[in-house]
Coordinates of C-alpha atoms in Angstrom, one line a residue:
X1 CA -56.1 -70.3 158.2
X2 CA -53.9 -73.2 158.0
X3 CA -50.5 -73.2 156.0
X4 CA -49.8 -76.6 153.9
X5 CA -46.3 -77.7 153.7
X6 CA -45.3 -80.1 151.3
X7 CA -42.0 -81.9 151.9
X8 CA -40.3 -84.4 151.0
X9 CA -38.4 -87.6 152.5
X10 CA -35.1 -85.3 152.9
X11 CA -36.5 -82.8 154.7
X12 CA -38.8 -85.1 157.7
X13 CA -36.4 -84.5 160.2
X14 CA -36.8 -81.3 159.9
X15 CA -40.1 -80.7 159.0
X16 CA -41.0 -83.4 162.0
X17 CA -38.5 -80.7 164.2
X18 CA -40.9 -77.8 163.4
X19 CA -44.1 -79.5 164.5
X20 CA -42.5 -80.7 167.8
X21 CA -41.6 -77.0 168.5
X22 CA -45.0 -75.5 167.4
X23 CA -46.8 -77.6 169.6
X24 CA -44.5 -77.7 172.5
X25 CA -45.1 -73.6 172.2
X26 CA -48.6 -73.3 171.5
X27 CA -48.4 -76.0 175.1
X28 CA -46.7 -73.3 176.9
X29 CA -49.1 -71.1 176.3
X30 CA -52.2 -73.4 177.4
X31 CA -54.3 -72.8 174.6
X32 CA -53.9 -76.4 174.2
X33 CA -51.7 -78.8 171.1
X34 CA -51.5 -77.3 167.9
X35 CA -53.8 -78.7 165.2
X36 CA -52.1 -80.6 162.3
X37 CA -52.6 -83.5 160.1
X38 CA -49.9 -85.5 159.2
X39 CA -49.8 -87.4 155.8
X40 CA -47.3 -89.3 154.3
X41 CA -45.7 -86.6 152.3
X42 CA -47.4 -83.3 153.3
X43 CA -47.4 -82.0 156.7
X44 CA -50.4 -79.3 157.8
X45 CA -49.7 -76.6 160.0
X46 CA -51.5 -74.0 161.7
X47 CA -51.4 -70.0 162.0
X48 CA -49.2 -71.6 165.0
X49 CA -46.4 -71.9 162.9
X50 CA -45.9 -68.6 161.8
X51 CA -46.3 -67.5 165.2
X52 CA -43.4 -69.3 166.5
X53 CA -41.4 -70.3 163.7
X54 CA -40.9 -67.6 161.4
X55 CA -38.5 -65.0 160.6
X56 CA -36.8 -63.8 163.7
X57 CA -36.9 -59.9 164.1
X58 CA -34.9 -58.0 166.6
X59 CA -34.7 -59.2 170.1
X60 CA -35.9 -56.4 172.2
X61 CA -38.2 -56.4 174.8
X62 CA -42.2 -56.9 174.3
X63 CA -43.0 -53.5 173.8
X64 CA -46.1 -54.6 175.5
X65 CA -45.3 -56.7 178.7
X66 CA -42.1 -56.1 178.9
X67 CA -40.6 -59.6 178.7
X68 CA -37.9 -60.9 176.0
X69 CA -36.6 -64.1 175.3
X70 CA -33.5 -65.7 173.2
X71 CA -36.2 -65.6 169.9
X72 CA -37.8 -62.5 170.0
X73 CA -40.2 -63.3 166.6
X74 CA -42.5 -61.2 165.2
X75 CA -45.2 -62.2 167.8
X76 CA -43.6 -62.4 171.7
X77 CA -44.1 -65.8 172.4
X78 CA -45.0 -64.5 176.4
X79 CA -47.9 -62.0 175.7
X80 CA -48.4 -62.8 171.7
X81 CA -48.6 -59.1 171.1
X82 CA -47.3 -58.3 167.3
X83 CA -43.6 -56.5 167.8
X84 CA -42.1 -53.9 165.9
X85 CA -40.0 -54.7 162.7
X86 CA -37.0 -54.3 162.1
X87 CA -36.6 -51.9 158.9
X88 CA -32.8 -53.5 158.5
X89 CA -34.0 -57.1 158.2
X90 CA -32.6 -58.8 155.9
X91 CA -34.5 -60.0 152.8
X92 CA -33.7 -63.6 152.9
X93 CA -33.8 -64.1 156.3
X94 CA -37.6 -62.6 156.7
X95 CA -38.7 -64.9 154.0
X96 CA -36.6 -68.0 155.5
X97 CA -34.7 -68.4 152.5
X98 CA -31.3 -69.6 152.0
X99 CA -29.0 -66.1 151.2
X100 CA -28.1 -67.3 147.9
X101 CA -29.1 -65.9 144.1
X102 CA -30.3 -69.6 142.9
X103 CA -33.7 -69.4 144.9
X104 CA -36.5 -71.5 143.8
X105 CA -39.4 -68.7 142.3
X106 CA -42.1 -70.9 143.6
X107 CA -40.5 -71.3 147.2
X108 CA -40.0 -67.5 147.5
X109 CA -44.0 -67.3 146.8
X110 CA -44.9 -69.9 149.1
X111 CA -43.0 -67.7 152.1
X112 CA -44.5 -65.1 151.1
X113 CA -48.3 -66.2 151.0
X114 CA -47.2 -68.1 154.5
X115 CA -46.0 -64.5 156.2
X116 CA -48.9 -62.6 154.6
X117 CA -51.6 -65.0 155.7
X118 CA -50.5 -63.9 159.7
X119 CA -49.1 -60.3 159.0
X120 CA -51.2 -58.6 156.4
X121 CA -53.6 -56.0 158.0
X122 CA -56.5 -57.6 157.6
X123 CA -55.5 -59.9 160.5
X124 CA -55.4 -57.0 163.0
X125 CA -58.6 -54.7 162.3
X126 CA -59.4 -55.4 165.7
X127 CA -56.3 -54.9 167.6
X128 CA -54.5 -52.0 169.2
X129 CA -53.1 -49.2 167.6
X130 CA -49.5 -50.1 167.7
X131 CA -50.2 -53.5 166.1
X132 CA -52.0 -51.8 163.3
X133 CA -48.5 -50.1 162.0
X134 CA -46.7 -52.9 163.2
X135 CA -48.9 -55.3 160.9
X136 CA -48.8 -52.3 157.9
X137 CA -44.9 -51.9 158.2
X138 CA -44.4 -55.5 158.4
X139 CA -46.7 -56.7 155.5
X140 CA -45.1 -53.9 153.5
X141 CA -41.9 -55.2 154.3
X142 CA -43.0 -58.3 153.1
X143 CA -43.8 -57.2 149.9
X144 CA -40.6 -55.3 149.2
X145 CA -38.8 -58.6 149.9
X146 CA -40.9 -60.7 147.8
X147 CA -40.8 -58.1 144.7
X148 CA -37.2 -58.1 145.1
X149 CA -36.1 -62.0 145.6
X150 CA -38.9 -63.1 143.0
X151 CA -36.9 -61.1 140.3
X152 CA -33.2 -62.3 139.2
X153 CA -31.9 -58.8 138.6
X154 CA -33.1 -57.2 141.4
X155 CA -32.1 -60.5 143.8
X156 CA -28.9 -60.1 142.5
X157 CA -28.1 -56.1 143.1
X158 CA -29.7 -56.9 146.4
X159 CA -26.8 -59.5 147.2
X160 CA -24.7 -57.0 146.1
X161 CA -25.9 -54.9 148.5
X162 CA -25.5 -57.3 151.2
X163 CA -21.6 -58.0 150.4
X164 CA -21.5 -53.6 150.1
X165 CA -20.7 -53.3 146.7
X166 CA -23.4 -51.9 145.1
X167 CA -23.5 -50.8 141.7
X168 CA -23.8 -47.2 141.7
X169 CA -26.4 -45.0 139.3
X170 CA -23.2 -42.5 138.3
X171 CA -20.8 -45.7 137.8
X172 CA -19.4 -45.0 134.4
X173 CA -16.6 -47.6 134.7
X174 CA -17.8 -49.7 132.3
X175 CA -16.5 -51.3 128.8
X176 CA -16.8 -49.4 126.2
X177 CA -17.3 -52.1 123.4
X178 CA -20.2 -53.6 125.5
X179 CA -21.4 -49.8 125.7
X180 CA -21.5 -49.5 121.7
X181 CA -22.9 -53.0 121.6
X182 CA -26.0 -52.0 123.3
X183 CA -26.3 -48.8 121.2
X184 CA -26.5 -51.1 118.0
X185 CA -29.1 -53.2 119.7
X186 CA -31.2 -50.4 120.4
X187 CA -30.6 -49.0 117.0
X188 CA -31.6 -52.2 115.5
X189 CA -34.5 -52.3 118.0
X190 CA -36.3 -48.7 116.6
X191 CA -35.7 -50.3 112.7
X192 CA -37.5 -52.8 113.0
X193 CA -41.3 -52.9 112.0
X194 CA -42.6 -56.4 111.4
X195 CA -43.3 -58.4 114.2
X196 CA -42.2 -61.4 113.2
X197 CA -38.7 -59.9 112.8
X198 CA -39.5 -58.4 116.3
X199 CA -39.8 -61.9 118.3
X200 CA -37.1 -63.1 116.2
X201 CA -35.1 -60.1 117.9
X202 CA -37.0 -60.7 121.5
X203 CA -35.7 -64.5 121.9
X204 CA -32.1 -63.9 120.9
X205 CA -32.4 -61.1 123.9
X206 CA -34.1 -63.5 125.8
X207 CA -31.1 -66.0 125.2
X208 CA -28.7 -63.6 126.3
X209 CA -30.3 -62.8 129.6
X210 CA -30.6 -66.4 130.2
X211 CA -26.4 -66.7 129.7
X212 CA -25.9 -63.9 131.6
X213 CA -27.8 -65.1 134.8
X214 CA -26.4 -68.4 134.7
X215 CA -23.2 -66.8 134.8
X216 CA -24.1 -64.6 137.6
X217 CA -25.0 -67.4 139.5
X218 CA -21.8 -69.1 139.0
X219 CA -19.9 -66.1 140.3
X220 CA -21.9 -65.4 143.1
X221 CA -21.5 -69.5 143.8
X222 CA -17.7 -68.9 143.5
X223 CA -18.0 -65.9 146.0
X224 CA -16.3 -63.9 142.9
X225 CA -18.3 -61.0 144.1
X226 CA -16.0 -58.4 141.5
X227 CA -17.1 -60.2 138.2
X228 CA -20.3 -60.8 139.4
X229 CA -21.4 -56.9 140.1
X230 CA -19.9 -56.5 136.6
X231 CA -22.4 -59.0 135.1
X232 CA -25.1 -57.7 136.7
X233 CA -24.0 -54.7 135.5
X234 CA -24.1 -56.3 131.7
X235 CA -27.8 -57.7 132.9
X236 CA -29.1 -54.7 133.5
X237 CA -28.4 -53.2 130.3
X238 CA -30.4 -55.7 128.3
X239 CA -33.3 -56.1 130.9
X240 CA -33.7 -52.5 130.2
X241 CA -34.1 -53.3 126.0
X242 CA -36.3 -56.2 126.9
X243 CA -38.7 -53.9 128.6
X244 CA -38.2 -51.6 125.2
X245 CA -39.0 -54.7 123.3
X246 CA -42.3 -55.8 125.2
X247 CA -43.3 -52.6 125.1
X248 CA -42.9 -52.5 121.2
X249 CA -44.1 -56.1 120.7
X250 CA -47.5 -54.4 122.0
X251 CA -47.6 -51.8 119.9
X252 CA -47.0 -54.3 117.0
X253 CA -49.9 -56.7 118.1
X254 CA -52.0 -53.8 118.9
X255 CA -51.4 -53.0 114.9
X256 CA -51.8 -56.8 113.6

């Protein structure tokens, strides 16, 4: 299956980098050049890439033939057996994504429809036991990252994670005004019973969470890792009523 890449004039070098490398690989291995098409602003790469350019995963020995090299990837480049994952990796780096919490929602799909289309089991009902979990673990591994960079909340307690200051499910530490706040909201949220009054209520809550993950961004951007665990800490609280108020804008519609 081949992966299409598009990419623009700022990222040639690069891009041009890549293709130099998966060929020079796929060389190595005398299965012949890698097969891509070359356009003047999309580049079309093979299975090849994934195979040699991916996430990196640990950099023990083939559990296979034995060998290692300086980029053990998630196949060994001697024997192109699939290797084991590491269960530690790194979210970001398996989906070859800058660490940051302003990630691009379609960019984080296209990495993971790219690691899929070579690790999802599908690819290995033929192969040898060991590759089987490998390609299970991995793919599932895959997914956890996806769900959890594709989502702003979750991307961001995951980065919190990563700097080890994770917000904790007993933390009570929290202001108490903000505290009563929500309780209004939610109180406001069971009185109401017209649904136009009900996405009147949804889009102010929508606002807010839209102010409140710009300002985690900026924090996290600033490296103020203290006031940005605190805001995420204010996000969560109203991504939890906006699940309440979906759920209720259902049951409205389902009334109307």
């Amino acid at each position: 299956m081949s992966l299409t890449f598009r990419l623009f004039s700022r990222n040639y070098r690069s891009a041009l980098l890549r293709i130099i490398s998966c060929q020079n690989s796929y060389l190595r291995k005398g299965s012949g050049p890698c097969r891509l098409q070359i356009h003047q602003s999309q580049f079309t790469f093979c299975e090849n890439y994934c195979r040699t350019y991916a996430s990196k995963v640990n950099a023990s020995p083939c559990w296979k033939c034995g060998k290692s090299g300086r980029e053990a990837r998630f196949f060994c480049k001697d024997c192109n057996a699939l290797q084991k994952p590491n269960k530690n990796y790194n979210y970001f780096h398996l989906l070859d994504l800058s660490e940051t919490f302003d990630v691009d929602s379609s960019e984080v799909s296209k990495k993971f429809r790219q690691l899929q289309a070579v690790l999802h089991p599908d690819k290995f009902s033929n192969a040898s036991d060991d590759e089987k979990e490998f390609s299970a673990e991995l793919s599932s591994l895959v997914n956890k990252a996806f769900r959890t960079l594709s989502n702003p909340l979750e991307r961001g307690l995951y980065l919190l994670q990563l700097h080890n200051t994770p917000i904790l499910e007993e933390n009570t530490s929290f202001n108490k005004e903000f505290l009563f706040e929500i309780m209004e909201l939610n109180e406001e949220l069971e009185s109401i019973s017209n649904l136009n009054e009900l996405k009147t209520f949804h889009s102010k809550n929508r606002e807010v969470l839209k102010s409140i993950q710009k300002k985690v961004s900026e924090l996290f951007t600033g490296q103020d890792i203290p006031k940005a665990r605190t805001a995420l800490m204010e996000m969560k609280y109203y991504v939890t009523l906006e699940e309440k108020i979906k759920e209720k804008l259902l049951q409205l519609e389902a009334t109307n």
